[in-house]
Amino acid sequence: KALGHFSNAEPKLKDEKRFDALTNLYFNMAFTNTRLNQKNEACSFYDKASAAYLENIRLSPSAQPIGNSSGSVPELIQMNKKQIGCK
């Protein structure tokens, strides 16, 4: 059910060029797919999260997205991809 809500939000965020929110959305979709044991989908969403993050930084160079205690957003994405065996 959560993935349906996430999917419904995606087009609006894309239209509004809300790459900060898309980064978070894709990360959450990846995390949810990981929990559902859908590795390929999770890896794809981690890649989308990374691309959205880079676009956000490109459009807003002064943006300072906050990761967590494990590291920056890109580091967190890479760590999670490695944990589930993404290429």
PDB file of C-alpha atoms in Angstrom:
ATOM      1  CA  LYS A   1       0.000   0.000   0.000  1.00  0.00           C
ATOM      2  CA  ALA A   2       2.844   2.387   0.825  1.00  0.00           C
ATOM      3  CA  LEU A   3       4.371   1.948  -2.628  1.00  0.00           C
ATOM      4  CA  GLY A   4       1.052   2.981  -4.170  1.00  0.00           C
ATOM      5  CA  HIS A   5       1.048   6.207  -2.176  1.00  0.00           C
ATOM      6  CA  PHE A   6       4.658   6.864  -3.144  1.00  0.00           C
ATOM      7  CA  SER A   7       3.920   6.193  -6.820  1.00  0.00           C
ATOM      8  CA  ASN A   8       0.971   8.588  -6.734  1.00  0.00           C
ATOM      9  CA  ALA A   9       3.200  11.380  -5.401  1.00  0.00           C
ATOM     10  CA  GLU A  10       5.966  10.913  -7.963  1.00  0.00           C
ATOM     11  CA  PRO A  11       4.372  12.645 -11.028  1.00  0.00           C
ATOM     12  CA  LYS A  12       3.431  15.749  -9.061  1.00  0.00           C
ATOM     13  CA  LEU A  13       6.899  16.081  -7.561  1.00  0.00           C
ATOM     14  CA  LYS A  14       8.466  15.648 -11.008  1.00  0.00           C
ATOM     15  CA  ASP A  15       6.165  18.276 -12.521  1.00  0.00           C
ATOM     16  CA  GLU A  16       7.043  20.692  -9.727  1.00  0.00           C
ATOM     17  CA  LYS A  17      10.774  19.893 -10.068  1.00  0.00           C
ATOM     18  CA  ARG A  18      10.919  19.073  -6.353  1.00  0.00           C
ATOM     19  CA  PHE A  19      14.136  17.090  -6.558  1.00  0.00           C
ATOM     20  CA  ASP A  20      14.708  17.354  -2.817  1.00  0.00           C
ATOM     21  CA  ALA A  21      11.397  15.614  -2.154  1.00  0.00           C
ATOM     22  CA  LEU A  22      11.984  13.169  -5.030  1.00  0.00           C
ATOM     23  CA  THR A  23      15.281  12.131  -3.446  1.00  0.00           C
ATOM     24  CA  ASN A  24      13.448  11.307  -0.248  1.00  0.00           C
ATOM     25  CA  LEU A  25      10.563   9.635  -2.088  1.00  0.00           C
ATOM     26  CA  TYR A  26      12.847   7.387  -4.142  1.00  0.00           C
ATOM     27  CA  PHE A  27      14.918   6.532  -1.070  1.00  0.00           C
ATOM     28  CA  ASN A  28      11.766   5.492   0.778  1.00  0.00           C
ATOM     29  CA  MET A  29      10.573   3.483  -2.229  1.00  0.00           C
ATOM     30  CA  ALA A  30      13.947   1.714  -2.324  1.00  0.00           C
ATOM     31  CA  PHE A  31      13.809   1.005   1.406  1.00  0.00           C
ATOM     32  CA  THR A  32      10.262  -0.360   1.124  1.00  0.00           C
ATOM     33  CA  ASN A  33      11.190  -2.578  -1.825  1.00  0.00           C
ATOM     34  CA  THR A  34      14.171  -3.857   0.156  1.00  0.00           C
ATOM     35  CA  ARG A  35      11.851  -4.864   3.000  1.00  0.00           C
ATOM     36  CA  LEU A  36       9.587  -6.593   0.458  1.00  0.00           C
ATOM     37  CA  ASN A  37      12.635  -8.529  -0.809  1.00  0.00           C
ATOM     38  CA  GLN A  38      12.403  -6.880  -4.229  1.00  0.00           C
ATOM     39  CA  LYS A  39      16.095  -6.208  -4.745  1.00  0.00           C
ATOM     40  CA  ASN A  40      16.045  -5.164  -8.410  1.00  0.00           C
ATOM     41  CA  GLU A  41      13.321  -2.589  -7.772  1.00  0.00           C
ATOM     42  CA  ALA A  42      15.137  -1.347  -4.678  1.00  0.00           C
ATOM     43  CA  CYS A  43      18.392  -0.924  -6.597  1.00  0.00           C
ATOM     44  CA  SER A  44      16.567   0.984  -9.328  1.00  0.00           C
ATOM     45  CA  PHE A  45      15.005   3.350  -6.810  1.00  0.00           C
ATOM     46  CA  TYR A  46      18.366   3.933  -5.094  1.00  0.00           C
ATOM     47  CA  ASP A  47      19.722   4.945  -8.522  1.00  0.00           C
ATOM     48  CA  LYS A  48      16.760   7.292  -8.993  1.00  0.00           C
ATOM     49  CA  ALA A  49      17.349   8.743  -5.514  1.00  0.00           C
ATOM     50  CA  SER A  50      20.965   9.414  -6.420  1.00  0.00           C
ATOM     51  CA  ALA A  51      20.004  11.079  -9.714  1.00  0.00           C
ATOM     52  CA  ALA A  52      17.367  13.242  -8.006  1.00  0.00           C
ATOM     53  CA  TYR A  53      19.914  14.241  -5.356  1.00  0.00           C
ATOM     54  CA  LEU A  54      22.427  15.303  -8.019  1.00  0.00           C
ATOM     55  CA  GLU A  55      19.775  17.273  -9.913  1.00  0.00           C
ATOM     56  CA  ASN A  56      18.735  19.005  -6.688  1.00  0.00           C
ATOM     57  CA  ILE A  57      22.334  20.036  -6.022  1.00  0.00           C
ATOM     58  CA  ARG A  58      22.784  21.155  -9.650  1.00  0.00           C
ATOM     59  CA  LEU A  59      19.693  23.369  -9.501  1.00  0.00           C
ATOM     60  CA  SER A  60      20.301  24.575  -5.940  1.00  0.00           C
ATOM     61  CA  PRO A  61      24.064  24.627  -5.306  1.00  0.00           C
ATOM     62  CA  SER A  62      23.533  26.155  -1.872  1.00  0.00           C
ATOM     63  CA  ALA A  63      21.260  23.288  -0.778  1.00  0.00           C
ATOM     64  CA  GLN A  64      22.598  21.324   2.158  1.00  0.00           C
ATOM     65  CA  PRO A  65      20.681  18.035   2.281  1.00  0.00           C
ATOM     66  CA  ILE A  66      21.084  16.215   5.545  1.00  0.00           C
ATOM     67  CA  GLY A  67      21.936  12.529   5.587  1.00  0.00           C
ATOM     68  CA  ASN A  68      22.072  10.744   8.907  1.00  0.00           C
ATOM     69  CA  SER A  69      24.701   9.671  11.413  1.00  0.00           C
ATOM     70  CA  SER A  70      26.030   7.168   8.820  1.00  0.00           C
ATOM     71  CA  GLY A  71      26.986   9.917   6.402  1.00  0.00           C
ATOM     72  CA  SER A  72      25.811  12.206   3.646  1.00  0.00           C
ATOM     73  CA  VAL A  73      22.883  11.392   1.361  1.00  0.00           C
ATOM     74  CA  PRO A  74      25.127   9.931  -1.391  1.00  0.00           C
ATOM     75  CA  GLU A  75      27.055   7.900   1.191  1.00  0.00           C
ATOM     76  CA  LEU A  76      23.826   6.586   2.694  1.00  0.00           C
ATOM     77  CA  ILE A  77      22.507   5.595  -0.743  1.00  0.00           C
ATOM     78  CA  GLN A  78      25.762   3.803  -1.598  1.00  0.00           C
ATOM     79  CA  MET A  79      25.847   2.041   1.766  1.00  0.00           C
ATOM     80  CA  ASN A  80      22.312   0.737   1.321  1.00  0.00           C
ATOM     81  CA  LYS A  81      23.008  -0.351  -2.257  1.00  0.00           C
ATOM     82  CA  LYS A  82      26.057  -2.259  -1.085  1.00  0.00           C
ATOM     83  CA  GLN A  83      24.122  -3.938   1.739  1.00  0.00           C
ATOM     84  CA  ILE A  84      21.576  -5.407  -0.659  1.00  0.00           C
ATOM     85  CA  GLY A  85      24.080  -6.228  -3.398  1.00  0.00           C
ATOM     86  CA  CYS A  86      23.240  -3.670  -6.078  1.00  0.00           C
ATOM     87  CA  LYS A  87      25.673  -3.381  -8.971  1.00  0.00           C
TER      88      LYS A  87
END
